[in-house]
CSV table of N, CA and C in Angstrom, one decimal:
chain,number,residue,atom,x,y,z
A,1167,MET,N,4.5,30.7,-28.9
A,1167,MET,CA,3.9,29.4,-28.5
A,1167,MET,C,2.5,29.7,-27.9
A,1168,ASN,N,1.6,28.9,-28.3
A,1168,ASN,CA,0.2,29.0,-28.0
A,1168,ASN,C,0.0,28.4,-26.6
A,1169,THR,N,-0.9,29.0,-25.8
A,1169,THR,CA,-1.2,28.4,-24.5
A,1169,THR,C,-1.7,27.0,-24.5
A,1170,ASP,N,-2.5,26.7,-25.6
A,1170,ASP,CA,-3.0,25.3,-25.7
A,1170,ASP,C,-1.8,24.3,-25.9
A,1171,ASP,N,-0.8,24.7,-26.7
A,1171,ASP,CA,0.4,23.9,-26.9
A,1171,ASP,C,1.1,23.7,-25.6
A,1172,PHE,N,1.2,24.7,-24.9
A,1172,PHE,CA,2.0,24.6,-23.6
A,1172,PHE,C,1.2,23.6,-22.6
A,1173,GLU,N,0.0,23.8,-22.6
A,1173,GLU,CA,-0.8,22.9,-21.7
A,1173,GLU,C,-0.7,21.4,-22.2
A,1174,GLU,N,-0.7,21.3,-23.4
A,1174,GLU,CA,-0.6,19.9,-24.0
A,1174,GLU,C,0.7,19.3,-23.6
A,1175,ARG,N,1.8,20.1,-23.7
A,1175,ARG,CA,3.1,19.5,-23.4
A,1175,ARG,C,3.2,19.2,-21.9
A,1176,LEU,N,2.5,20.0,-21.1
A,1176,LEU,CA,2.5,19.7,-19.6
A,1176,LEU,C,1.8,18.4,-19.3
A,1177,ARG,N,0.7,18.2,-20.1
A,1177,ARG,CA,0.0,16.9,-19.8
A,1177,ARG,C,0.8,15.7,-20.2
A,1178,ARG,N,1.6,15.8,-21.2
A,1178,ARG,CA,2.4,14.7,-21.7
A,1178,ARG,C,3.5,14.3,-20.7
A,1179,GLN,N,4.0,15.3,-19.9
A,1179,GLN,CA,5.1,15.0,-19.0
A,1179,GLN,C,4.6,14.2,-17.8
A,1180,SER,N,5.4,13.3,-17.4
A,1180,SER,CA,5.0,12.5,-16.2
A,1180,SER,C,5.5,13.2,-15.0
A,1181,LEU,N,4.8,13.0,-13.9
A,1181,LEU,CA,5.2,13.6,-12.6
A,1181,LEU,C,6.3,12.7,-12.0
A,1182,ARG,N,7.3,13.4,-11.5
A,1182,ARG,CA,8.4,12.7,-10.8
A,1182,ARG,C,8.1,12.7,-9.4
A,1183,PRO,N,8.5,11.7,-8.6
A,1183,PRO,CA,8.2,11.7,-7.2
A,1183,PRO,C,9.3,12.6,-6.5
A,1184,ILE,N,8.8,13.2,-5.4
A,1184,ILE,CA,9.7,14.1,-4.6
A,1184,ILE,C,10.6,13.2,-3.8
A,1185,PRO,N,11.9,13.5,-3.7
A,1185,PRO,CA,12.8,12.6,-2.9
A,1185,PRO,C,12.3,12.7,-1.4
A,1186,HIS,N,12.5,11.6,-0.7
A,1186,HIS,CA,12.1,11.5,0.7
A,1186,HIS,C,12.7,12.5,1.6
A,1187,GLU,N,14.0,12.9,1.4
A,1187,GLU,CA,14.7,13.8,2.2
A,1187,GLU,C,14.1,15.2,2.1
A,1188,TRP,N,13.7,15.6,0.8
A,1188,TRP,CA,13.0,16.8,0.6
A,1188,TRP,C,11.7,16.9,1.3
A,1189,ARG,N,11.0,15.8,1.2
A,1189,ARG,CA,9.6,15.8,1.8
A,1189,ARG,C,9.7,16.0,3.3
A,1190,ARG,N,10.7,15.3,3.9
A,1190,ARG,CA,10.9,15.5,5.4
A,1190,ARG,C,11.2,16.9,5.7
A,1191,GLU,N,12.2,17.5,5.0
A,1191,GLU,CA,12.6,18.9,5.3
A,1191,GLU,C,11.4,19.9,5.1
A,1192,ILE,N,10.6,19.6,4.0
A,1192,ILE,CA,9.5,20.5,3.8
A,1192,ILE,C,8.4,20.4,4.9
A,1193,LEU,N,8.1,19.2,5.3
A,1193,LEU,CA,7.1,19.0,6.3
A,1193,LEU,C,7.6,19.5,7.7
A,1194,ASP,N,8.9,19.4,8.0
A,1194,ASP,CA,9.5,19.9,9.2
A,1194,ASP,C,9.4,21.4,9.2
A,1195,ALA,N,9.7,22.0,8.1
A,1195,ALA,CA,9.6,23.5,8.0
A,1195,ALA,C,8.2,24.0,8.2
A,1196,ALA,N,7.3,23.3,7.6
A,1196,ALA,CA,5.9,23.7,7.6
A,1196,ALA,C,5.3,23.5,9.1
A,1197,GLY,N,5.8,22.5,9.8
A,1197,GLY,CA,5.4,22.3,11.2
A,1197,GLY,C,5.9,23.4,12.1
A,1198,CYS,N,7.2,23.8,11.8
A,1198,CYS,CA,7.7,24.9,12.7
A,1198,CYS,C,7.1,26.2,12.4
A,1199,ALA,N,6.6,26.4,11.2
A,1199,ALA,CA,6.0,27.7,10.8
A,1199,ALA,C,4.6,27.8,11.5
A,1200,GLY,N,4.0,26.7,11.8
A,1200,GLY,CA,2.7,26.7,12.4
A,1200,GLY,C,2.8,27.0,13.9
A,1201,GLU,N,3.9,26.8,14.6
A,1201,GLU,CA,4.1,27.1,16.0
A,1201,GLU,C,4.3,28.6,16.2
A,1202,PRO,N,3.7,29.1,17.3
A,1202,PRO,CA,3.9,30.5,17.6
A,1202,PRO,C,5.3,30.8,18.0
A,1203,GLN,N,5.9,31.9,17.4
A,1203,GLN,CA,7.2,32.3,17.7
A,1203,GLN,C,7.3,33.2,18.9
A,1204,PRO,N,8.2,33.0,19.8
A,1204,PRO,CA,8.3,34.0,20.9
A,1204,PRO,C,8.7,35.3,20.4
A,1205,SER,N,8.1,36.4,21.0
A,1205,SER,CA,8.3,37.7,20.5
A,1205,SER,C,8.5,38.6,21.7
A,1206,THR,N,9.4,39.6,21.6
A,1206,THR,CA,9.7,40.5,22.7
A,1206,THR,C,8.8,41.8,22.5
A,1207,PHE,N,8.2,41.9,21.3
A,1207,PHE,CA,7.3,43.1,21.0
A,1207,PHE,C,5.9,42.8,21.5
A,1208,ASP,N,5.4,43.7,22.3
A,1208,ASP,CA,4.0,43.6,22.9
A,1208,ASP,C,3.1,44.4,22.0
A,1209,SER,N,2.3,43.6,21.2
A,1209,SER,CA,1.4,44.3,20.2
A,1209,SER,C,0.2,44.9,20.9
A,1210,ARG,N,-0.1,44.6,22.1
A,1210,ARG,CA,-1.3,45.1,22.8
A,1210,ARG,C,-1.0,46.6,23.2
A,1211,ALA,N,0.2,47.0,23.4
A,1211,ALA,CA,0.6,48.3,23.8
A,1211,ALA,C,0.3,49.3,22.7
A,1212,THR,N,0.5,48.9,21.5
A,1212,THR,CA,0.3,49.8,20.3
A,1212,THR,C,-1.0,49.6,19.6
A,1213,SER,N,-1.8,48.6,20.0
A,1213,SER,CA,-3.0,48.3,19.2
A,1213,SER,C,-4.0,49.4,19.4
A,1214,TRP,N,-4.1,50.1,20.6
A,1214,TRP,CA,-5.1,51.1,20.7
A,1214,TRP,C,-4.9,52.3,19.8
A,1215,TRP,N,-3.7,52.8,19.7
A,1215,TRP,CA,-3.5,53.9,18.8
A,1215,TRP,C,-3.6,53.6,17.3
A,1216,ARG,N,-3.2,52.3,17.0
A,1216,ARG,CA,-3.4,51.9,15.6
A,1216,ARG,C,-4.8,51.8,15.2
A,1217,GLU,N,-5.7,51.4,16.1
A,1217,GLU,CA,-7.1,51.3,15.9
A,1217,GLU,C,-7.7,52.7,15.8
A,1218,TRP,N,-7.1,53.7,16.6
A,1218,TRP,CA,-7.6,55.0,16.5
A,1218,TRP,C,-7.2,55.7,15.2
A,1219,LEU,N,-6.0,55.5,14.8
A,1219,LEU,CA,-5.5,56.1,13.5
A,1219,LEU,C,-5.8,55.3,12.3
A,1220,TRP,N,-6.3,54.1,12.4
A,1220,TRP,CA,-6.5,53.2,11.3
A,1220,TRP,C,-7.3,53.8,10.1
A,1221,PRO,N,-8.5,54.5,10.4
A,1221,PRO,CA,-9.3,54.8,9.3
A,1221,PRO,C,-8.6,55.6,8.2
A,1222,CYS,N,-7.7,56.5,8.5
A,1222,CYS,CA,-6.9,57.2,7.4
A,1222,CYS,C,-5.6,57.7,8.0
A,1223,PRO,N,-4.6,56.9,8.0
A,1223,PRO,CA,-3.3,57.3,8.6
A,1223,PRO,C,-2.6,58.4,7.8
A,1224,GLN,N,-2.9,58.5,6.5
A,1224,GLN,CA,-2.3,59.5,5.7
A,1224,GLN,C,-2.8,60.9,6.1
A,1225,ALA,N,-4.1,61.0,6.5
A,1225,ALA,CA,-4.7,62.2,6.9
A,1225,ALA,C,-4.1,62.7,8.2
A,1226,TRP,N,-3.9,61.7,9.1
A,1226,TRP,CA,-3.3,62.1,10.4
A,1226,TRP,C,-1.9,62.6,10.2
A,1227,ALA,N,-1.2,61.9,9.3
A,1227,ALA,CA,0.2,62.3,9.1
A,1227,ALA,C,0.3,63.7,8.4
A,1228,GLY,N,-0.7,64.0,7.5
A,1228,GLY,CA,-0.7,65.3,6.9
A,1228,GLY,C,-1.1,66.4,7.9
A,1229,LEU,N,-2.0,66.1,8.8
A,1229,LEU,CA,-2.4,67.0,9.9
A,1229,LEU,C,-1.2,67.3,10.8
A,1230,ALA,N,-0.5,66.3,11.2
A,1230,ALA,CA,0.7,66.5,12.0
A,1230,ALA,C,1.7,67.3,11.3
A,1231,ALA,N,1.9,67.1,10.0
A,1231,ALA,CA,2.9,67.9,9.2
A,1231,ALA,C,2.5,69.3,9.1
A,1232,ALA,N,1.2,69.5,9.0
A,1232,ALA,CA,0.7,70.9,8.9
A,1232,ALA,C,0.9,71.6,10.2
A,1233,TRP,N,0.7,71.0,11.3
A,1233,TRP,CA,0.9,71.6,12.6
A,1233,TRP,C,2.4,71.9,12.8
A,1234,LEU,N,3.2,71.0,12.4
A,1234,LEU,CA,4.7,71.3,12.5
A,1234,LEU,C,5.0,72.5,11.7
A,1235,VAL,N,4.5,72.7,10.5
A,1235,VAL,CA,4.8,73.8,9.7
A,1235,VAL,C,4.3,75.1,10.3
A,1236,VAL,N,3.1,75.1,10.9
A,1236,VAL,CA,2.5,76.2,11.6
A,1236,VAL,C,3.4,76.6,12.8
A,1237,LEU,N,3.8,75.6,13.6
A,1237,LEU,CA,4.6,75.9,14.7
A,1237,LEU,C,6.0,76.5,14.3
A,1238,LEU,N,6.6,75.9,13.3
A,1238,LEU,CA,7.9,76.4,12.8
A,1238,LEU,C,7.8,77.9,12.3
A,1239,LEU,N,6.7,78.1,11.5
A,1239,LEU,CA,6.5,79.5,11.0
A,1239,LEU,C,6.3,80.5,12.2
A,1240,ASN,N,5.5,80.1,13.2
A,1240,ASN,CA,5.2,80.9,14.3
A,1240,ASN,C,6.5,81.2,15.1
A,1241,TRP,N,7.4,80.2,15.2
A,1241,TRP,CA,8.6,80.4,15.9
A,1241,TRP,C,9.6,81.2,15.1
A,1242,ALA,N,9.6,81.1,13.8
A,1242,ALA,CA,10.5,81.8,13.0
A,1242,ALA,C,10.1,83.3,12.8
A,1243,SER,N,8.8,83.6,13.0
A,1243,SER,CA,8.3,85.0,12.7
A,1243,SER,C,8.2,85.8,14.0
A,1244,ARG,N,8.5,85.2,15.2
A,1244,ARG,CA,8.3,85.9,16.4
A,1244,ARG,C,9.4,87.1,16.5
A,1245,ASP,N,9.0,88.1,17.2
A,1245,ASP,CA,9.8,89.3,17.4
A,1245,ASP,C,10.7,89.0,18.6
A,1246,PRO,N,11.9,89.6,18.6
A,1246,PRO,CA,12.7,89.4,19.8
A,1246,PRO,C,12.1,90.3,20.9
A,1247,VAL,N,12.2,89.8,22.1
A,1247,VAL,CA,11.6,90.5,23.2
A,1247,VAL,C,12.5,91.7,23.6
A,1248,HIS,N,11.9,92.8,23.7
A,1248,HIS,CA,12.6,94.0,24.2
A,1248,HIS,C,12.1,94.3,25.6
A,1249,VAL,N,13.1,94.4,26.5
A,1249,VAL,CA,12.8,94.8,27.9
A,1249,VAL,C,12.8,96.3,28.0
A,1250,ALA,N,11.7,96.9,28.5
A,1250,ALA,CA,11.7,98.3,28.7
A,1250,ALA,C,12.4,98.7,30.0
A,1251,ASN,N,13.2,99.7,29.9
A,1251,ASN,CA,13.9,100.2,31.1
A,1251,ASN,C,13.0,101.2,31.8
A,1252,THR,N,12.9,101.1,33.1
A,1252,THR,CA,12.0,102.0,33.8
A,1252,THR,C,12.6,103.4,34.0
A,1253,SER,N,13.9,103.4,33.8
A,1253,SER,CA,14.6,104.8,33.9
A,1253,SER,C,14.2,105.6,32.7
A,1254,LYS,N,14.0,105.0,31.5
A,1254,LYS,CA,13.7,105.8,30.3
A,1254,LYS,C,12.2,106.2,30.3
A,1255,ALA,N,11.3,105.5,31.0
A,1255,ALA,CA,9.9,105.8,31.0
A,1255,ALA,C,9.6,107.2,31.6
A,1256,ALA,N,8.7,107.9,31.0
A,1256,ALA,CA,8.3,109.2,31.5
A,1256,ALA,C,7.5,109.1,32.8
A,1257,PRO,N,7.6,110.0,33.7
A,1257,PRO,CA,6.8,109.9,35.0
A,1257,PRO,C,5.4,110.1,34.7
A,1258,ALA,N,4.5,109.6,35.6
A,1258,ALA,CA,3.1,109.7,35.3
A,1258,ALA,C,2.6,111.1,35.3
A,1259,SER,N,3.1,112.0,36.0
A,1259,SER,CA,2.6,113.4,36.0
A,1259,SER,C,2.9,114.0,34.6
A,1260,GLU,N,4.0,113.7,34.0
A,1260,GLU,CA,4.3,114.2,32.7
A,1260,GLU,C,3.3,113.6,31.6
A,1261,LEU,N,3.0,112.4,31.8
A,1261,LEU,CA,2.0,111.7,30.9
A,1261,LEU,C,0.7,112.4,31.0
A,1262,PHE,N,0.2,112.6,32.2
A,1262,PHE,CA,-1.1,113.2,32.4
A,1262,PHE,C,-1.2,114.6,31.9
A,1263,SER,N,-0.1,115.4,32.0
A,1263,SER,CA,-0.1,116.7,31.5
A,1263,SER,C,-0.1,116.7,30.0
A,1264,ALA,N,0.6,115.7,29.4
A,1264,ALA,CA,0.6,115.6,27.9
A,1264,ALA,C,-0.7,115.2,27.4
A,1265,VAL,N,-1.4,114.3,28.1
A,1265,VAL,CA,-2.8,114.0,27.6
A,1265,VAL,C,-3.7,115.1,27.8
A,1266,ARG,N,-3.6,115.9,28.9
A,1266,ARG,CA,-4.4,117.1,29.1
A,1266,ARG,C,-4.2,118.1,28.0
A,1267,GLU,N,-3.0,118.3,27.6
A,1267,GLU,CA,-2.6,119.3,26.5
A,1267,GLU,C,-3.2,118.8,25.2
A,1268,HIS,N,-3.1,117.5,24.9
A,1268,HIS,CA,-3.6,116.9,23.7
A,1268,HIS,C,-5.1,117.1,23.6
A,1269,ARG,N,-5.8,116.9,24.7
A,1269,ARG,CA,-7.2,117.1,24.7
A,1269,ARG,C,-7.6,118.5,24.5
A,1270,ARG,N,-6.8,119.4,25.0
A,1270,ARG,CA,-7.1,120.9,24.8
A,1270,ARG,C,-6.9,121.2,23.4
A,1271,LEU,N,-5.8,120.7,22.8
A,1271,LEU,CA,-5.6,121.1,21.3
A,1271,LEU,C,-6.7,120.5,20.5
A,1272,LEU,N,-7.1,119.3,20.8
A,1272,LEU,CA,-8.2,118.6,20.0
A,1272,LEU,C,-9.5,119.4,20.1
A,1273,ALA,N,-9.8,119.8,21.3
A,1273,ALA,CA,-11.0,120.6,21.5
A,1273,ALA,C,-10.9,121.9,20.8
A,1274,GLU,N,-9.7,122.5,20.8
A,1274,GLU,CA,-9.5,123.8,20.1
A,1274,GLU,C,-9.7,123.6,18.5
A,1275,LEU,N,-9.2,122.5,18.0
A,1275,LEU,CA,-9.4,122.3,16.6
A,1275,LEU,C,-10.8,122.0,16.2
A,1276,ILE,N,-11.5,121.3,17.0
A,1276,ILE,CA,-12.9,120.9,16.8
A,1276,ILE,C,-13.8,122.2,16.9
A,1277,GLY,N,-13.4,123.0,17.8
A,1277,GLY,CA,-14.2,124.2,18.1
A,1277,GLY,C,-15.1,124.1,19.3
A,1278,THR,N,-14.9,123.2,20.1
A,1278,THR,CA,-15.7,123.0,21.3
A,1278,THR,C,-15.1,123.8,22.4
A,1279,PRO,N,-15.8,124.2,23.4
A,1279,PRO,CA,-15.2,124.9,24.6
A,1279,PRO,C,-14.2,124.1,25.3
A,1280,THR,N,-13.2,124.8,25.9
A,1280,THR,CA,-12.1,124.0,26.5
A,1280,THR,C,-12.5,123.4,27.8
A,1281,THR,N,-13.5,123.9,28.4
A,1281,THR,CA,-14.0,123.3,29.7
A,1281,THR,C,-15.1,122.4,29.3
A,1282,LEU,N,-14.9,121.1,29.4
A,1282,LEU,CA,-15.9,120.1,29.1
A,1282,LEU,C,-16.4,119.6,30.4
A,1283,GLU,N,-17.8,119.4,30.4
A,1283,GLU,CA,-18.4,118.8,31.6
A,1283,GLU,C,-18.1,117.3,31.5
A,1284,PRO,N,-17.8,116.7,32.7
A,1284,PRO,CA,-17.6,115.3,32.7
A,1284,PRO,C,-18.9,114.6,32.4
A,1285,SER,N,-18.9,113.5,31.6
A,1285,SER,CA,-20.1,112.8,31.2
A,1285,SER,C,-20.6,112.0,32.4
A,1286,LYS,N,-21.9,111.7,32.4
A,1286,LYS,CA,-22.5,111.0,33.5
A,1286,LYS,C,-21.9,109.5,33.5
A,1287,PRO,N,-21.7,109.0,34.6
A,1287,PRO,CA,-21.2,107.6,34.6
A,1287,PRO,C,-22.2,106.6,34.0
A,1288,PHE,N,-21.7,105.6,33.4
A,1288,PHE,CA,-22.6,104.6,32.7
A,1288,PHE,C,-23.4,103.8,33.8
A,1289,GLU,N,-24.7,103.8,33.6
A,1289,GLU,CA,-25.5,103.0,34.4
A,1289,GLU,C,-26.2,101.9,33.5
A,1290,PRO,N,-26.0,100.7,33.8
A,1290,PRO,CA,-26.6,99.7,32.9
A,1290,PRO,C,-28.1,99.6,33.0
A,1291,ARG,N,-28.7,99.5,31.9
A,1291,ARG,CA,-30.2,99.4,31.9
A,1291,ARG,C,-30.6,97.9,31.7
A,1292,PRO,N,-31.8,97.6,32.0
A,1292,PRO,CA,-32.3,96.3,31.8
A,1292,PRO,C,-32.4,96.0,30.3
A,1293,ARG,N,-32.1,94.7,30.0
A,1293,ARG,CA,-32.1,94.3,28.6
A,1293,ARG,C,-33.5,93.9,28.1
A,1294,SER,N,-34.4,93.8,28.9
A,1294,SER,CA,-35.8,93.4,28.4
A,1294,SER,C,-36.8,94.3,29.1
A,1295,GLU,N,-38.0,94.2,28.7
A,1295,GLU,CA,-39.1,95.0,29.3
A,1295,GLU,C,-39.6,94.4,30.6
A,1296,ILE,N,-39.2,93.2,30.8
A,1296,ILE,CA,-39.7,92.5,32.0
A,1296,ILE,C,-39.0,93.1,33.2
A,1297,SER,N,-39.8,93.6,34.2
A,1297,SER,CA,-39.2,94.1,35.4
A,1297,SER,C,-39.3,93.0,36.5
A,1298,ARG,N,-38.2,92.7,37.2
A,1298,ARG,CA,-38.3,91.7,38.2
A,1298,ARG,C,-38.0,92.4,39.5
A,1299,PRO,N,-38.8,92.2,40.5
A,1299,PRO,CA,-38.5,92.8,41.8
A,1299,PRO,C,-37.2,92.2,42.5
A,1300,THR,N,-36.5,93.1,43.1
A,1300,THR,CA,-35.3,92.7,43.8
A,1300,THR,C,-35.6,92.6,45.3
A,1301,VAL,N,-35.2,91.5,45.9
A,1301,VAL,CA,-35.5,91.2,47.3
A,1301,VAL,C,-34.1,91.1,48.0
A,1302,ALA,N,-34.0,91.9,49.1
A,1302,ALA,CA,-32.8,91.8,49.9
A,1302,ALA,C,-33.1,91.0,51.1
A,1303,VAL,N,-32.2,90.0,51.4
A,1303,VAL,CA,-32.4,89.2,52.6
A,1303,VAL,C,-31.2,89.5,53.6
A,1304,GLU,N,-31.6,89.8,54.8
A,1304,GLU,CA,-30.6,90.1,55.8
A,1304,GLU,C,-30.5,88.9,56.8
A,1305,PHE,N,-29.3,88.5,57.0
A,1305,PHE,CA,-29.1,87.4,58.0
A,1305,PHE,C,-28.6,88.0,59.3
A,1306,ALA,N,-29.2,87.5,60.3
A,1306,ALA,CA,-28.9,88.0,61.7
A,1306,ALA,C,-27.9,87.1,62.4
């Protein structure tokens, strides 16, 4: 059927009047729809975060999902905590003698004398060529 034929058939049909009961029901329903409905939901409480997330909620949801995956992987890959017993730890004197022996063996392998002079303590130097005088103030 051609659209022109359909339109022609519609033009030939006469319009029937709407029954008065229907008209009254339709107008009453339309009037009730225009009145504000009481609501228990407060839209002001959620409007600030909706405005904040509005530009791209899918991106925020994806970011939240990515963080959840990172946190789950971090939690799943953590090592169990081992508590060290102090009774099994070597005394400090044994550790110092072991380090001293290790240094002696290292010096022997490298070929340096076993008695090494202690190095000078580090003294920080100025970082620039500008010298600034230092003034000490004594309060009495």
